[in-house]
XYZ file of C-alpha atoms in Angstrom:
440
model
C -27.107 20.586 -160.529
C -26.514 23.581 -158.279
C -23.718 23.138 -155.767
C -23.146 25.016 -152.545
C -20.348 26.977 -154.208
C -22.711 28.030 -157.034
C -25.619 28.963 -154.790
C -26.466 32.656 -154.513
C -24.986 34.370 -151.494
C -28.475 35.323 -150.364
C -29.679 31.731 -150.211
C -30.858 30.806 -146.713
C -28.664 28.442 -144.691
C -31.383 25.789 -144.654
C -31.418 25.693 -148.461
C -27.706 25.177 -148.873
C -26.198 21.786 -149.633
C -24.710 19.702 -146.811
C -20.977 19.469 -146.233
C -19.171 17.781 -149.110
C -18.725 14.022 -148.932
C -14.914 14.187 -148.885
C -15.053 16.082 -145.580
C -17.315 13.380 -144.132
C -14.956 10.702 -145.384
C -11.966 12.465 -143.848
C -13.813 12.754 -140.535
C -14.700 9.070 -140.542
C -11.134 8.134 -141.493
C -9.751 10.278 -138.669
C -12.152 8.673 -136.188
C -11.105 5.198 -137.292
C -7.421 6.140 -137.058
C -7.789 7.514 -133.524
C -9.731 4.465 -132.334
C -7.265 2.074 -134.000
C -4.202 3.774 -132.522
C -5.716 4.018 -129.039
C -6.749 0.361 -129.248
C -3.236 -0.636 -130.322
C -1.755 1.271 -127.379
C -4.077 -0.500 -124.945
C -3.339 -3.851 -126.642
C 0.409 -3.662 -126.039
C -0.327 -2.486 -122.497
C -2.562 -5.550 -122.080
C 0.207 -7.814 -123.366
C 2.724 -6.363 -120.905
C 0.215 -6.646 -118.046
C -1.012 -10.183 -118.660
C 2.283 -11.691 -119.785
C 3.269 -11.893 -116.105
C 0.476 -14.375 -115.422
C 1.470 -16.699 -118.274
C 5.182 -16.313 -117.483
C 4.715 -17.036 -113.764
C 5.124 -20.856 -113.943
C 8.443 -20.351 -115.765
C 9.539 -17.687 -113.267
C 8.678 -19.922 -110.293
C 10.717 -22.721 -111.897
C 13.759 -20.457 -112.416
C 16.052 -21.282 -109.481
C 18.282 -18.296 -110.293
C 15.373 -15.934 -109.635
C 14.377 -17.610 -106.345
C 10.637 -16.834 -106.310
C 7.996 -18.477 -104.138
C 4.236 -18.015 -104.532
C 3.952 -15.275 -101.932
C 6.799 -13.230 -103.430
C 5.391 -13.832 -106.917
C 2.095 -12.350 -105.753
C 3.861 -9.327 -104.283
C 5.807 -8.706 -107.500
C 2.615 -9.115 -109.505
C 0.899 -6.402 -107.490
C 3.585 -3.758 -108.083
C 2.583 -3.049 -111.676
C -0.925 -2.195 -110.482
C 0.436 0.072 -107.756
C 2.344 1.854 -110.502
C -0.834 2.077 -112.599
C -2.645 3.661 -109.658
C 0.041 6.333 -109.384
C 0.162 6.841 -113.144
C -3.606 7.149 -113.575
C -4.015 9.632 -110.716
C -1.107 11.810 -111.861
C -1.573 11.576 -115.619
C -5.380 11.914 -115.777
C -5.350 15.598 -114.708
C -2.196 16.224 -116.771
C -3.976 14.905 -119.875
C -6.791 17.430 -119.327
C -4.210 20.238 -119.041
C -1.469 19.253 -121.493
C -3.361 17.191 -124.054
C -4.156 13.505 -124.486
C -1.579 12.886 -127.240
C 1.383 14.046 -125.144
C 0.397 11.854 -122.226
C -0.240 8.783 -124.395
C 3.200 9.070 -125.982
C 5.127 9.933 -122.807
C 3.425 7.169 -120.824
C 4.021 4.663 -123.617
C 7.744 5.423 -123.687
C 7.954 4.933 -119.915
C 6.296 1.513 -119.799
C 8.180 0.282 -122.881
C 11.590 1.161 -121.425
C 10.880 -0.446 -118.069
C 9.394 -3.569 -119.649
C 12.826 -3.988 -121.247
C 14.182 -3.642 -117.708
C 11.916 -6.484 -116.532
C 13.312 -8.729 -119.257
C 16.901 -8.229 -118.107
C 16.372 -8.038 -114.317
C 18.797 -10.268 -112.383
C 17.174 -10.086 -108.936
C 13.544 -10.089 -107.720
C 13.915 -6.563 -106.283
C 15.102 -5.291 -109.669
C 12.194 -6.950 -111.439
C 9.767 -5.473 -108.899
C 11.198 -1.960 -109.268
C 11.036 -2.077 -113.069
C 7.527 -3.521 -112.926
C 6.414 -0.666 -110.641
C 7.888 1.979 -112.969
C 6.391 0.294 -116.056
C 3.025 0.379 -114.285
C 3.254 4.158 -113.851
C 3.492 4.468 -117.635
C 0.637 2.011 -118.176
C -1.577 3.971 -115.784
C -1.114 7.102 -117.869
C -2.027 5.470 -121.171
C -5.505 4.160 -120.358
C -7.425 7.303 -119.208
C -5.843 9.388 -121.965
C -6.750 6.848 -124.667
C -10.337 6.426 -123.439
C -10.912 10.184 -123.206
C -9.349 10.843 -126.628
C -11.276 8.063 -128.371
C -14.549 9.223 -126.806
C -14.041 12.711 -128.233
C -13.866 11.239 -131.740
C -16.677 8.698 -131.201
C -19.824 9.084 -133.348
C -22.824 10.178 -131.319
C -24.621 7.205 -129.784
C -21.596 4.911 -130.204
C -19.537 5.878 -127.176
C -19.980 2.528 -125.380
C -18.963 0.662 -128.527
C -15.892 2.871 -128.987
C -14.893 2.461 -125.320
C -15.291 -1.307 -125.718
C -13.177 -1.382 -128.875
C -10.399 0.571 -127.153
C -10.484 -1.361 -123.876
C -10.787 -4.672 -125.755
C -7.093 -4.108 -126.289
C -6.436 -5.442 -122.768
C -7.819 -8.953 -123.401
C -6.529 -8.909 -126.986
C -3.109 -8.324 -125.480
C -3.834 -11.181 -123.079
C -4.716 -13.457 -125.991
C -1.461 -12.540 -127.726
C 0.494 -13.148 -124.518
C -1.117 -16.569 -123.985
C -0.599 -17.561 -127.624
C 3.026 -16.410 -127.510
C 3.638 -18.402 -124.315
C 1.897 -21.503 -125.663
C 3.735 -21.393 -128.991
C 7.220 -20.100 -128.156
C 7.258 -19.920 -124.356
C 9.584 -22.877 -123.895
C 12.210 -21.483 -126.248
C 11.794 -17.819 -125.250
C 11.653 -18.314 -121.503
C 10.099 -15.710 -119.241
C 12.685 -13.089 -120.229
C 11.913 -13.538 -123.904
C 8.186 -13.101 -123.259
C 8.800 -9.688 -121.682
C 11.135 -8.842 -124.573
C 8.391 -9.574 -127.098
C 6.069 -7.209 -125.205
C 8.656 -4.421 -125.275
C 9.219 -4.875 -129.015
C 5.490 -4.695 -129.775
C 5.144 -1.571 -127.611
C 7.994 0.128 -129.464
C 6.324 -0.466 -132.831
C 2.958 0.857 -131.646
C 4.233 4.055 -130.033
C 6.439 4.911 -133.004
C 3.281 4.688 -135.117
C 1.319 6.760 -132.602
C 4.020 9.460 -132.634
C 3.647 9.736 -136.408
C -0.142 9.506 -136.708
C -2.048 10.143 -133.460
C -3.817 13.554 -133.292
C -4.722 15.405 -130.113
C -8.159 16.373 -128.819
C -10.605 17.822 -131.314
C -10.413 21.627 -131.251
C -13.545 22.931 -129.565
C -14.932 19.449 -128.931
C -18.510 19.899 -127.793
C -19.363 18.785 -124.298
C -22.581 17.024 -125.188
C -24.024 14.917 -122.349
C -25.177 11.370 -123.016
C -28.912 11.235 -122.252
C -28.524 7.659 -120.987
C -25.781 8.570 -118.496
C -26.017 9.733 -114.893
C -25.726 13.535 -115.072
C -24.548 15.802 -112.273
C -27.276 17.518 -110.302
C -25.839 20.960 -110.919
C -22.923 22.624 -112.619
C -21.002 25.829 -112.332
C -23.010 28.596 -113.895
C -26.340 26.757 -113.597
C -29.298 28.144 -111.612
C -28.775 25.367 -109.056
C -25.235 26.578 -108.361
C -26.396 30.098 -107.648
C -25.780 31.511 -111.103
C -21.994 31.723 -110.753
C -20.271 31.723 -114.112
C -17.227 29.670 -114.985
C -15.176 32.860 -115.051
C -16.348 33.815 -111.557
C -15.728 30.408 -109.978
C -13.866 27.589 -111.696
C -12.963 24.705 -109.382
C -9.981 22.532 -110.207
C -10.687 19.277 -112.081
C -9.782 17.293 -108.948
C -12.363 19.171 -106.847
C -14.950 19.119 -109.630
C -15.250 15.310 -109.616
C -16.392 15.554 -105.988
C -18.537 18.709 -106.267
C -21.989 19.540 -107.671
C -23.542 16.335 -106.323
C -20.871 14.065 -107.846
C -19.174 12.887 -104.623
C -21.390 9.846 -103.927
C -21.341 8.760 -107.569
C -17.558 9.132 -107.782
C -16.966 7.099 -104.607
C -19.305 4.324 -105.752
C -17.627 4.224 -109.160
C -14.276 3.821 -107.373
C -15.603 0.949 -105.210
C -17.148 -0.808 -108.210
C -13.988 -0.384 -110.263
C -11.830 -1.606 -107.352
C -13.894 -4.772 -107.032
C -14.202 -5.642 -110.728
C -10.481 -5.000 -111.267
C -9.730 -7.342 -108.367
C -11.747 -10.074 -110.060
C -10.463 -9.429 -113.606
C -6.766 -9.024 -112.902
C -6.878 -11.647 -110.175
C -7.999 -14.159 -112.776
C -5.435 -12.976 -115.319
C -2.602 -13.142 -112.792
C -3.434 -16.493 -111.197
C -5.636 -18.528 -113.569
C -2.790 -20.435 -115.239
C -1.231 -21.317 -111.868
C -4.617 -22.093 -110.273
C -5.391 -24.593 -113.016
C -2.000 -26.209 -112.494
C -2.838 -26.445 -108.782
C -6.044 -28.238 -109.837
C -3.918 -30.832 -111.704
C -4.372 -29.533 -115.255
C -1.120 -29.794 -117.296
C 0.636 -26.558 -118.274
C -0.608 -26.666 -121.879
C -4.222 -26.904 -120.713
C -3.668 -24.296 -118.008
C -2.471 -21.787 -120.638
C -5.627 -22.536 -122.643
C -7.761 -21.237 -119.792
C -6.036 -17.842 -119.831
C -6.415 -17.768 -123.610
C -10.145 -18.569 -123.413
C -10.673 -16.063 -120.581
C -9.367 -13.267 -122.780
C -11.011 -14.501 -125.992
C -14.345 -14.559 -124.198
C -13.687 -11.035 -122.969
C -12.943 -9.766 -126.488
C -15.847 -11.419 -128.294
C -18.507 -11.097 -125.626
C -17.751 -7.495 -124.735
C -18.712 -6.288 -128.222
C -22.163 -7.836 -127.943
C -22.530 -6.350 -124.460
C -21.443 -2.909 -125.721
C -24.032 -2.994 -128.511
C -26.716 -3.572 -125.883
C -25.275 -0.783 -123.703
C -25.469 1.699 -126.579
C -29.174 0.878 -126.941
C -30.323 0.737 -123.315
C -27.621 2.633 -121.430
C -24.727 1.397 -119.311
C -26.380 0.977 -115.898
C -28.090 -2.410 -116.042
C -25.622 -3.792 -118.580
C -22.680 -3.105 -116.254
C -24.475 -4.546 -113.230
C -25.574 -7.645 -115.136
C -22.050 -8.225 -116.434
C -20.618 -8.125 -112.902
C -23.232 -10.637 -111.717
C -22.443 -12.945 -114.662
C -18.754 -12.866 -113.734
C -19.470 -13.715 -110.087
C -21.613 -16.734 -111.014
C -19.128 -18.040 -113.599
C -16.136 -17.773 -111.224
C -18.028 -19.756 -108.566
C -18.536 -22.414 -111.224
C -14.800 -22.411 -111.993
C -14.048 -23.294 -108.379
C -15.762 -26.649 -108.837
C -13.427 -27.810 -111.636
C -14.513 -30.956 -113.483
C -15.015 -31.516 -117.201
C -12.536 -29.469 -119.229
C -15.085 -28.324 -121.818
C -17.497 -27.114 -119.129
C -14.722 -25.323 -117.263
C -13.563 -23.652 -120.496
C -17.121 -22.414 -121.126
C -17.318 -21.023 -117.586
C -13.922 -19.391 -118.101
C -15.184 -17.654 -121.244
C -18.295 -16.407 -119.390
C -16.126 -15.126 -116.553
C -14.093 -13.185 -119.118
C -17.217 -11.801 -120.794
C -18.708 -10.654 -117.505
C -15.629 -9.183 -115.820
C -14.226 -7.376 -118.844
C -17.626 -6.130 -120.037
C -18.345 -4.727 -116.588
C -15.003 -2.939 -116.697
C -15.366 -1.482 -120.201
C -18.980 -0.353 -119.934
C -18.240 1.052 -116.471
C -15.511 3.215 -118.061
C -17.987 4.481 -120.649
C -20.508 5.158 -117.868
C -17.884 7.168 -115.999
C -16.810 9.078 -119.116
C -20.428 9.946 -119.907
C -21.169 11.136 -116.371
C -18.709 14.053 -116.268
C -18.162 17.142 -118.454
C -15.435 16.919 -121.104
C -13.293 19.448 -119.201
C -12.844 17.002 -116.283
C -13.480 13.680 -118.056
C -9.870 12.448 -118.116
C -9.552 13.519 -114.465
C -12.642 11.483 -113.529
C -11.416 8.471 -115.495
C -7.976 8.832 -113.942
C -9.348 9.010 -110.398
C -11.841 6.165 -110.816
C -9.386 3.897 -112.616
C -6.504 5.044 -110.396
C -8.039 4.565 -106.949
C -9.981 1.582 -108.266
C -6.649 0.145 -109.356
C -6.184 -0.799 -105.721
C -8.267 -3.877 -106.527
C -5.717 -4.936 -109.118
C -2.951 -4.333 -106.563
C -4.664 -6.528 -103.970
C -5.558 -9.374 -106.366
C -2.067 -10.866 -106.901
C -1.296 -10.490 -103.192
C -4.487 -12.286 -102.173
C -3.827 -15.162 -104.529
C -0.289 -15.580 -103.238
C -1.287 -15.383 -99.570
C -4.144 -17.863 -99.959
C -2.029 -20.411 -101.827
C 0.914 -19.997 -99.442
C -1.481 -20.625 -96.532
C -2.498 -23.904 -98.239
C -6.170 -22.846 -98.451
C -6.284 -24.067 -102.035
C -7.378 -22.673 -105.420
C -11.081 -22.989 -104.551
C -10.751 -20.276 -101.908
C -9.010 -17.999 -104.408
C -11.908 -18.415 -106.832
C -14.452 -17.643 -104.097
C -12.621 -14.412 -103.236
C -12.634 -13.278 -106.875
C -16.338 -14.161 -107.205
C -17.149 -12.140 -104.086
C -15.303 -9.162 -105.566
C -17.421 -9.277 -108.729
C -20.584 -9.423 -106.590
C -19.398 -6.387 -104.585
C -18.927 -4.461 -107.833
C -22.530 -5.181 -108.817
C -23.785 -4.025 -105.397
C -21.861 -0.737 -105.595
C -23.197 -0.025 -109.083
C -26.753 -0.673 -107.914
C -26.288 2.039 -105.276
C -25.405 4.737 -107.834
C -28.360 7.158 -108.170
C -30.326 6.548 -111.355
C -30.823 10.193 -112.331
C -31.638 11.241 -115.870
C -31.237 14.536 -117.657
């Protein structure tokens, strides 16, 4: 058999053999390694985020800490404020300095300050450490999503984004299982210590194995995504070349017809994050307020995140076939309906099923929305766009713990909290519907 190496030099390119199989295997192995490492980084971030919700009953019961529900809500919001700052600052830095550097630096920051949360003696100390840990968490997510997308096989970007972002509910599952199994012996400090230990292991592995962006990664638009109406150097932009006029990444996400789309993405992300992280922060306590024992209340957080993990993969497979638009909108609507059902309480099995559907809808809307955003901007500003949308949208996650605390402190009851989270999911669907449905 004639190999490529044995072929005459004059043989036409079309007649030559394809790239050797080992190269293909190495490429596939590298893709799997990148996706696995990015997923692991998001998983430990998810643990450190969601562990607060499952630790809250223990923290409220700790007389030495002196928390009430309103203060607990305020402390819960600080990590999301930090994530907003981290995403906005680190998204553009990742485009300039490289995704790997930002993943590692951000991971070190949130690991160190999660240790601080575990040893905090006063509420103000816990809040400060939680804010600083959030800055690190906010830098990890846009860098991981952008890096994984660069290594994603063509036509599988929604699936890859879902795998990576599934780390958040997987981390939530681990947090709920840890609290249910060892929470009594560990206490709330031990739960934060477990999160810090897991983060240390993951980021040591990432330092050894995680590559940076692919050299010369092609900026190939997704035909199912919403493309910009014009770009620098296109006839619509007056024929200016990139060398003649190159706007900064921050300005680019609002130029060339992208402003309306960017703003609507921010609103949708704000609303779905309010619903998702509101549930993860308050669900255990809300179920206790509805007279479910602590063991059962922890089950609801576990099922919420299990539903998010399992259901989001099926949703992502559909999104890769039909595009992200209607899948994201439908997921937000599903979440709104399921959360309204949760407000009614009742039979435990029925409520658990509704909890799983709420997790499927809210998390799927979030993950496919991130893929939609990543596919709607050129690679040169993709991490910036993800950072801005997830960063400013992170305001919803900041508001969610505060709202829950205020509503419960005002004695309006858990039903009102559920209605607020359902309304947020419905607002996300409405904002996504308003995004122009342009095609390349």
